[in-house]
Amino acid sequence: MDDATPGTQEYIMLRQDSIQSAELKKKESPFRAKCHEIFCCPLKQVHLKENTEPEEPQLKGIVTKLYSRQGYHLQLQADGTIDGTKEEDSSYTLFNLIPVGLRVVAIQGVQTKLYLAMNSEGYLYTSEHFTPECKFKESVFENYYVTYSSMIYRQQQSGRGWYLGLNKEGEIMKGNHVKKNKPAAHFLPKPLKGNSLVFPTIMK
């Protein structure tokens, strides 16, 4: 448990920096906004005629490995398979953790550019586009491990969350079969570096 503490604390600090950077970009005084409208809008309109694709806001994501308490690194393979591996040097274990809300992240494979997602039956799958099913609530458990639960699906009667999880064989589990207080749901983030990412746009 002590080994888990420094990595998780470092990750939390990086996450807070990302969120604070995003919030600062959102804040703008009325005077500055008015000046921008008067002096910059004509130039912006000319620019849009040349390039019709508007730039999306940049957000700082975190390149991270997710080490499961079951003894595996979470990986997203080239064919879209999600599972665990004991190979520490595999490039498929690298993920971009992108903050998309308060304690909400998108989990994107660095190599594949695919997003992790959970459907209405609790199955994990990969998506080329960022959708509401790609949003995961990030919670730090009492033992300093982190859990990731679907933002839109949970048990209807009990309200219990559906969690990302690996079993003892390193196989991905259905979200509605994973309990937050069990090792299957516990991941230790191992941040490598910050990376400037394009804020994902939700595809319907």
PDB file of C-alpha atoms in Angstrom:
ATOM      1  CA  MET A   1       0.000   0.000   0.000  1.00  0.00           C
ATOM      2  CA  ASP A   2       2.901   2.334   0.792  1.00  0.00           C
ATOM      3  CA  ASP A   3       4.291   1.811  -2.731  1.00  0.00           C
ATOM      4  CA  ALA A   4       0.985   2.906  -4.163  1.00  0.00           C
ATOM      5  CA  THR A   5       0.979   6.249  -2.382  1.00  0.00           C
ATOM      6  CA  PRO A   6       3.688   8.271  -4.253  1.00  0.00           C
ATOM      7  CA  GLY A   7       2.498   7.290  -7.731  1.00  0.00           C
ATOM      8  CA  THR A   8      -1.114   8.088  -6.983  1.00  0.00           C
ATOM      9  CA  GLN A   9      -0.262  11.404  -5.321  1.00  0.00           C
ATOM     10  CA  GLU A  10       1.899  12.419  -8.295  1.00  0.00           C
ATOM     11  CA  TYR A  11      -0.937  11.495 -10.638  1.00  0.00           C
ATOM     12  CA  ILE A  12      -3.486  13.492  -8.605  1.00  0.00           C
ATOM     13  CA  MET A  13      -1.215  16.555  -8.711  1.00  0.00           C
ATOM     14  CA  LEU A  14      -0.892  16.266 -12.495  1.00  0.00           C
ATOM     15  CA  ARG A  15      -4.669  15.908 -12.812  1.00  0.00           C
ATOM     16  CA  GLN A  16      -5.239  19.036 -10.720  1.00  0.00           C
ATOM     17  CA  ASP A  17      -2.794  20.981 -12.903  1.00  0.00           C
ATOM     18  CA  SER A  18      -4.675  19.859 -16.015  1.00  0.00           C
ATOM     19  CA  ILE A  19      -8.048  20.903 -14.605  1.00  0.00           C
ATOM     20  CA  GLN A  20      -6.719  24.266 -13.379  1.00  0.00           C
ATOM     21  CA  SER A  21      -5.195  24.981 -16.796  1.00  0.00           C
ATOM     22  CA  ALA A  22      -8.509  24.200 -18.448  1.00  0.00           C
ATOM     23  CA  GLU A  23     -10.423  26.446 -16.034  1.00  0.00           C
ATOM     24  CA  LEU A  24      -8.047  29.371 -16.610  1.00  0.00           C
ATOM     25  CA  LYS A  25      -8.611  29.107 -20.347  1.00  0.00           C
ATOM     26  CA  LYS A  26     -12.366  29.284 -19.793  1.00  0.00           C
ATOM     27  CA  LYS A  27     -12.234  32.503 -17.713  1.00  0.00           C
ATOM     28  CA  GLU A  28     -12.325  35.737 -19.669  1.00  0.00           C
ATOM     29  CA  SER A  29     -13.314  39.265 -18.604  1.00  0.00           C
ATOM     30  CA  PRO A  30     -16.226  41.038 -20.378  1.00  0.00           C
ATOM     31  CA  PHE A  31     -13.852  43.853 -21.441  1.00  0.00           C
ATOM     32  CA  ARG A  32     -11.416  41.437 -23.026  1.00  0.00           C
ATOM     33  CA  ALA A  33     -14.223  39.572 -24.748  1.00  0.00           C
ATOM     34  CA  LYS A  34     -15.592  42.836 -26.194  1.00  0.00           C
ATOM     35  CA  CYS A  35     -12.164  43.869 -27.487  1.00  0.00           C
ATOM     36  CA  HIS A  36     -11.752  40.469 -29.068  1.00  0.00           C
ATOM     37  CA  GLU A  37     -15.142  40.820 -30.763  1.00  0.00           C
ATOM     38  CA  ILE A  38     -14.317  44.283 -32.174  1.00  0.00           C
ATOM     39  CA  PHE A  39     -10.730  43.790 -33.266  1.00  0.00           C
ATOM     40  CA  CYS A  40     -10.294  40.065 -33.870  1.00  0.00           C
ATOM     41  CA  CYS A  41     -13.581  38.822 -35.323  1.00  0.00           C
ATOM     42  CA  PRO A  42     -12.999  40.260 -38.842  1.00  0.00           C
ATOM     43  CA  LEU A  43      -9.630  38.539 -39.000  1.00  0.00           C
ATOM     44  CA  LYS A  44     -11.159  35.335 -37.676  1.00  0.00           C
ATOM     45  CA  GLN A  45     -13.843  35.381 -40.369  1.00  0.00           C
ATOM     46  CA  VAL A  46     -11.218  35.747 -43.082  1.00  0.00           C
ATOM     47  CA  HIS A  47      -9.260  32.865 -41.572  1.00  0.00           C
ATOM     48  CA  LEU A  48     -12.329  30.615 -41.527  1.00  0.00           C
ATOM     49  CA  LYS A  49     -12.815  31.113 -45.232  1.00  0.00           C
ATOM     50  CA  GLU A  50      -9.411  29.555 -45.793  1.00  0.00           C
ATOM     51  CA  ASN A  51      -9.817  26.776 -43.232  1.00  0.00           C
ATOM     52  CA  THR A  52     -13.369  25.709 -42.398  1.00  0.00           C
ATOM     53  CA  GLU A  53     -12.295  23.403 -39.564  1.00  0.00           C
ATOM     54  CA  PRO A  54     -12.319  25.388 -36.274  1.00  0.00           C
ATOM     55  CA  GLU A  55      -9.571  24.582 -33.811  1.00  0.00           C
ATOM     56  CA  GLU A  56     -10.701  22.755 -30.693  1.00  0.00           C
ATOM     57  CA  PRO A  57      -9.376  23.948 -27.324  1.00  0.00           C
ATOM     58  CA  GLN A  58      -6.168  22.290 -26.168  1.00  0.00           C
ATOM     59  CA  LEU A  59      -6.265  20.398 -22.882  1.00  0.00           C
ATOM     60  CA  LYS A  60      -3.345  18.843 -21.052  1.00  0.00           C
ATOM     61  CA  GLY A  61      -3.747  15.087 -20.770  1.00  0.00           C
ATOM     62  CA  ILE A  62      -1.562  12.671 -18.834  1.00  0.00           C
ATOM     63  CA  VAL A  63       0.286   9.732 -20.409  1.00  0.00           C
ATOM     64  CA  THR A  64      -0.179   6.973 -17.862  1.00  0.00           C
ATOM     65  CA  LYS A  65       0.136   3.254 -17.274  1.00  0.00           C
ATOM     66  CA  LEU A  66      -2.689   1.682 -15.277  1.00  0.00           C
ATOM     67  CA  TYR A  67      -1.370  -1.100 -13.048  1.00  0.00           C
ATOM     68  CA  SER A  68      -4.089  -3.435 -11.780  1.00  0.00           C
ATOM     69  CA  ARG A  69      -4.014  -4.742  -8.235  1.00  0.00           C
ATOM     70  CA  GLN A  70      -4.381  -8.177  -9.842  1.00  0.00           C
ATOM     71  CA  GLY A  71      -0.777  -7.887 -11.070  1.00  0.00           C
ATOM     72  CA  TYR A  72      -1.327  -6.782 -14.683  1.00  0.00           C
ATOM     73  CA  HIS A  73      -0.928  -3.613 -16.704  1.00  0.00           C
ATOM     74  CA  LEU A  74      -4.101  -2.666 -18.544  1.00  0.00           C
ATOM     75  CA  GLN A  75      -3.494  -2.720 -22.298  1.00  0.00           C
ATOM     76  CA  LEU A  76      -5.385  -1.822 -25.452  1.00  0.00           C
ATOM     77  CA  GLN A  77      -4.022  -3.874 -28.349  1.00  0.00           C
ATOM     78  CA  ALA A  78      -3.840  -2.938 -32.039  1.00  0.00           C
ATOM     79  CA  ASP A  79      -6.981  -4.955 -32.868  1.00  0.00           C
ATOM     80  CA  GLY A  80      -8.972  -3.198 -30.121  1.00  0.00           C
ATOM     81  CA  THR A  81      -8.701  -6.013 -27.573  1.00  0.00           C
ATOM     82  CA  ILE A  82      -8.743  -4.826 -23.950  1.00  0.00           C
ATOM     83  CA  ASP A  83      -6.949  -7.018 -21.409  1.00  0.00           C
ATOM     84  CA  GLY A  84      -4.062  -7.177 -18.969  1.00  0.00           C
ATOM     85  CA  THR A  85      -0.399  -7.971 -19.549  1.00  0.00           C
ATOM     86  CA  LYS A  86       2.653  -8.495 -17.349  1.00  0.00           C
ATOM     87  CA  GLU A  87       4.927  -6.962 -20.006  1.00  0.00           C
ATOM     88  CA  GLU A  88       5.955  -3.615 -18.563  1.00  0.00           C
ATOM     89  CA  ASP A  89       7.570  -2.375 -21.784  1.00  0.00           C
ATOM     90  CA  SER A  90       4.547  -2.903 -24.044  1.00  0.00           C
ATOM     91  CA  SER A  91       3.589   0.329 -25.823  1.00  0.00           C
ATOM     92  CA  TYR A  92      -0.038  -0.816 -25.724  1.00  0.00           C
ATOM     93  CA  THR A  93      -0.093  -0.204 -21.956  1.00  0.00           C
ATOM     94  CA  LEU A  94       0.226   3.558 -22.450  1.00  0.00           C
ATOM     95  CA  PHE A  95      -2.959   5.584 -22.092  1.00  0.00           C
ATOM     96  CA  ASN A  96      -3.870   9.243 -22.411  1.00  0.00           C
ATOM     97  CA  LEU A  97      -6.035  10.131 -19.421  1.00  0.00           C
ATOM     98  CA  ILE A  98      -7.910  13.227 -20.537  1.00  0.00           C
ATOM     99  CA  PRO A  99      -9.982  15.212 -18.008  1.00  0.00           C
ATOM    100  CA  VAL A 100     -13.428  15.859 -19.506  1.00  0.00           C
ATOM    101  CA  GLY A 101     -15.192  17.002 -16.333  1.00  0.00           C
ATOM    102  CA  LEU A 102     -14.831  17.185 -12.563  1.00  0.00           C
ATOM    103  CA  ARG A 103     -13.180  13.858 -11.636  1.00  0.00           C
ATOM    104  CA  VAL A 104     -14.258  12.512 -15.037  1.00  0.00           C
ATOM    105  CA  VAL A 105     -11.769  11.218 -17.603  1.00  0.00           C
ATOM    106  CA  ALA A 106     -11.573   9.754 -21.081  1.00  0.00           C
ATOM    107  CA  ILE A 107      -9.138   6.831 -21.389  1.00  0.00           C
ATOM    108  CA  GLN A 108      -7.448   6.718 -24.798  1.00  0.00           C
ATOM    109  CA  GLY A 109      -4.814   4.261 -26.006  1.00  0.00           C
ATOM    110  CA  VAL A 110      -1.647   6.112 -27.035  1.00  0.00           C
ATOM    111  CA  GLN A 111      -0.814   3.709 -29.871  1.00  0.00           C
ATOM    112  CA  THR A 112      -4.309   2.998 -31.210  1.00  0.00           C
ATOM    113  CA  LYS A 113      -5.976   6.379 -30.495  1.00  0.00           C
ATOM    114  CA  LEU A 114      -9.056   4.362 -29.497  1.00  0.00           C
ATOM    115  CA  TYR A 115     -11.167   5.261 -26.463  1.00  0.00           C
ATOM    116  CA  LEU A 116     -12.289   2.825 -23.790  1.00  0.00           C
ATOM    117  CA  ALA A 117     -16.074   2.743 -23.463  1.00  0.00           C
ATOM    118  CA  MET A 118     -18.746   0.803 -21.575  1.00  0.00           C
ATOM    119  CA  ASN A 119     -22.129  -0.039 -23.070  1.00  0.00           C
ATOM    120  CA  SER A 120     -25.547  -0.426 -21.445  1.00  0.00           C
ATOM    121  CA  GLU A 121     -24.908  -4.134 -20.732  1.00  0.00           C
ATOM    122  CA  GLY A 122     -21.656  -3.481 -18.895  1.00  0.00           C
ATOM    123  CA  TYR A 123     -19.340  -4.671 -21.664  1.00  0.00           C
ATOM    124  CA  LEU A 124     -16.086  -2.799 -22.302  1.00  0.00           C
ATOM    125  CA  TYR A 125     -15.337  -1.940 -25.914  1.00  0.00           C
ATOM    126  CA  THR A 126     -13.256   0.521 -27.926  1.00  0.00           C
ATOM    127  CA  SER A 127     -14.460   3.504 -29.930  1.00  0.00           C
ATOM    128  CA  GLU A 128     -12.763   5.622 -32.586  1.00  0.00           C
ATOM    129  CA  HIS A 129     -14.830   8.604 -31.440  1.00  0.00           C
ATOM    130  CA  PHE A 130     -15.429  10.132 -28.021  1.00  0.00           C
ATOM    131  CA  THR A 131     -19.024   9.443 -26.939  1.00  0.00           C
ATOM    132  CA  PRO A 132     -20.874   9.668 -23.594  1.00  0.00           C
ATOM    133  CA  GLU A 133     -20.073   5.960 -23.062  1.00  0.00           C
ATOM    134  CA  CYS A 134     -16.363   6.913 -23.003  1.00  0.00           C
ATOM    135  CA  LYS A 135     -16.739   8.950 -19.805  1.00  0.00           C
ATOM    136  CA  PHE A 136     -15.447   7.351 -16.602  1.00  0.00           C
ATOM    137  CA  LYS A 137     -15.725   8.679 -13.073  1.00  0.00           C
ATOM    138  CA  GLU A 138     -12.332   8.593 -11.393  1.00  0.00           C
ATOM    139  CA  SER A 139     -12.285   7.931  -7.641  1.00  0.00           C
ATOM    140  CA  VAL A 140      -9.354   7.423  -5.272  1.00  0.00           C
ATOM    141  CA  PHE A 141     -10.040   4.441  -3.012  1.00  0.00           C
ATOM    142  CA  GLU A 142      -9.014   4.324   0.649  1.00  0.00           C
ATOM    143  CA  ASN A 143      -5.906   2.266  -0.187  1.00  0.00           C
ATOM    144  CA  TYR A 144      -4.708   4.900  -2.704  1.00  0.00           C
ATOM    145  CA  TYR A 145      -5.688   2.826  -5.699  1.00  0.00           C
ATOM    146  CA  VAL A 146      -8.008   4.424  -8.255  1.00  0.00           C
ATOM    147  CA  THR A 147     -11.323   3.126  -9.606  1.00  0.00           C
ATOM    148  CA  TYR A 148     -13.004   3.991 -12.915  1.00  0.00           C
ATOM    149  CA  SER A 149     -16.770   3.671 -13.234  1.00  0.00           C
ATOM    150  CA  SER A 150     -19.163   4.438 -16.076  1.00  0.00           C
ATOM    151  CA  MET A 151     -20.654   7.917 -15.869  1.00  0.00           C
ATOM    152  CA  ILE A 152     -23.978   6.930 -17.417  1.00  0.00           C
ATOM    153  CA  TYR A 153     -24.618   3.303 -16.417  1.00  0.00           C
ATOM    154  CA  ARG A 154     -25.130   1.736 -12.986  1.00  0.00           C
ATOM    155  CA  GLN A 155     -27.384  -0.744 -11.190  1.00  0.00           C
ATOM    156  CA  GLN A 156     -30.907   0.660 -11.433  1.00  0.00           C
ATOM    157  CA  GLN A 157     -32.185  -0.521  -8.056  1.00  0.00           C
ATOM    158  CA  SER A 158     -29.125  -0.216  -5.824  1.00  0.00           C
ATOM    159  CA  GLY A 159     -27.376   2.601  -7.692  1.00  0.00           C
ATOM    160  CA  ARG A 160     -24.100   0.668  -7.506  1.00  0.00           C
ATOM    161  CA  GLY A 161     -21.551   1.754 -10.088  1.00  0.00           C
ATOM    162  CA  TRP A 162     -20.261  -0.288 -13.009  1.00  0.00           C
ATOM    163  CA  TYR A 163     -16.470  -0.448 -12.892  1.00  0.00           C
ATOM    164  CA  LEU A 164     -13.533  -1.081 -15.161  1.00  0.00           C
ATOM    165  CA  GLY A 165     -11.911  -4.282 -13.903  1.00  0.00           C
ATOM    166  CA  LEU A 166      -9.540  -7.181 -14.595  1.00  0.00           C
ATOM    167  CA  ASN A 167      -9.896 -10.679 -13.144  1.00  0.00           C
ATOM    168  CA  LYS A 168      -7.050 -12.839 -11.778  1.00  0.00           C
ATOM    169  CA  GLU A 169      -6.261 -14.087 -15.296  1.00  0.00           C
ATOM    170  CA  GLY A 170      -5.896 -10.557 -16.645  1.00  0.00           C
ATOM    171  CA  GLU A 171      -9.176 -10.712 -18.551  1.00  0.00           C
ATOM    172  CA  ILE A 172     -11.499  -7.737 -18.792  1.00  0.00           C
ATOM    173  CA  MET A 173     -14.706  -8.091 -16.767  1.00  0.00           C
ATOM    174  CA  LYS A 174     -18.255  -6.880 -17.282  1.00  0.00           C
ATOM    175  CA  GLY A 175     -18.664  -3.605 -15.445  1.00  0.00           C
ATOM    176  CA  ASN A 176     -21.753  -4.760 -13.543  1.00  0.00           C
ATOM    177  CA  HIS A 177     -19.786  -7.750 -12.169  1.00  0.00           C
ATOM    178  CA  VAL A 178     -16.993  -5.625 -10.666  1.00  0.00           C
ATOM    179  CA  LYS A 179     -17.249  -4.378  -7.075  1.00  0.00           C
ATOM    180  CA  LYS A 180     -15.362  -1.241  -6.101  1.00  0.00           C
ATOM    181  CA  ASN A 181     -13.956  -2.745  -2.886  1.00  0.00           C
ATOM    182  CA  LYS A 182     -12.398  -5.733  -4.700  1.00  0.00           C
ATOM    183  CA  PRO A 183      -8.876  -5.872  -6.242  1.00  0.00           C
ATOM    184  CA  ALA A 184     -10.393  -6.317  -9.715  1.00  0.00           C
ATOM    185  CA  ALA A 185     -11.475  -2.653  -9.720  1.00  0.00           C
ATOM    186  CA  HIS A 186      -8.287  -1.172  -8.273  1.00  0.00           C
ATOM    187  CA  PHE A 187      -5.719   0.486 -10.545  1.00  0.00           C
ATOM    188  CA  LEU A 188      -2.521   2.322  -9.715  1.00  0.00           C
ATOM    189  CA  PRO A 189      -1.823   5.164 -12.181  1.00  0.00           C
ATOM    190  CA  LYS A 190       1.842   5.447 -13.174  1.00  0.00           C
ATOM    191  CA  PRO A 191       2.138   8.833 -14.925  1.00  0.00           C
ATOM    192  CA  LEU A 192       4.947   9.187 -17.453  1.00  0.00           C
ATOM    193  CA  LYS A 193       4.572  12.687 -18.843  1.00  0.00           C
ATOM    194  CA  GLY A 194       2.071  15.429 -19.616  1.00  0.00           C
ATOM    195  CA  ASN A 195       0.927  15.790 -23.203  1.00  0.00           C
ATOM    196  CA  SER A 196      -0.987  18.581 -24.961  1.00  0.00           C
ATOM    197  CA  LEU A 197      -4.114  16.965 -26.357  1.00  0.00           C
ATOM    198  CA  VAL A 198      -7.102  18.099 -28.356  1.00  0.00           C
ATOM    199  CA  PHE A 199     -10.198  18.153 -26.168  1.00  0.00           C
ATOM    200  CA  PRO A 200     -12.378  15.298 -27.475  1.00  0.00           C
ATOM    201  CA  THR A 201     -15.661  16.279 -29.129  1.00  0.00           C
ATOM    202  CA  ILE A 202     -18.637  14.062 -28.306  1.00  0.00           C
ATOM    203  CA  MET A 203     -19.984  12.129 -31.291  1.00  0.00           C
ATOM    204  CA  LYS A 204     -23.658  11.212 -31.117  1.00  0.00           C
TER     205      LYS A 204
END
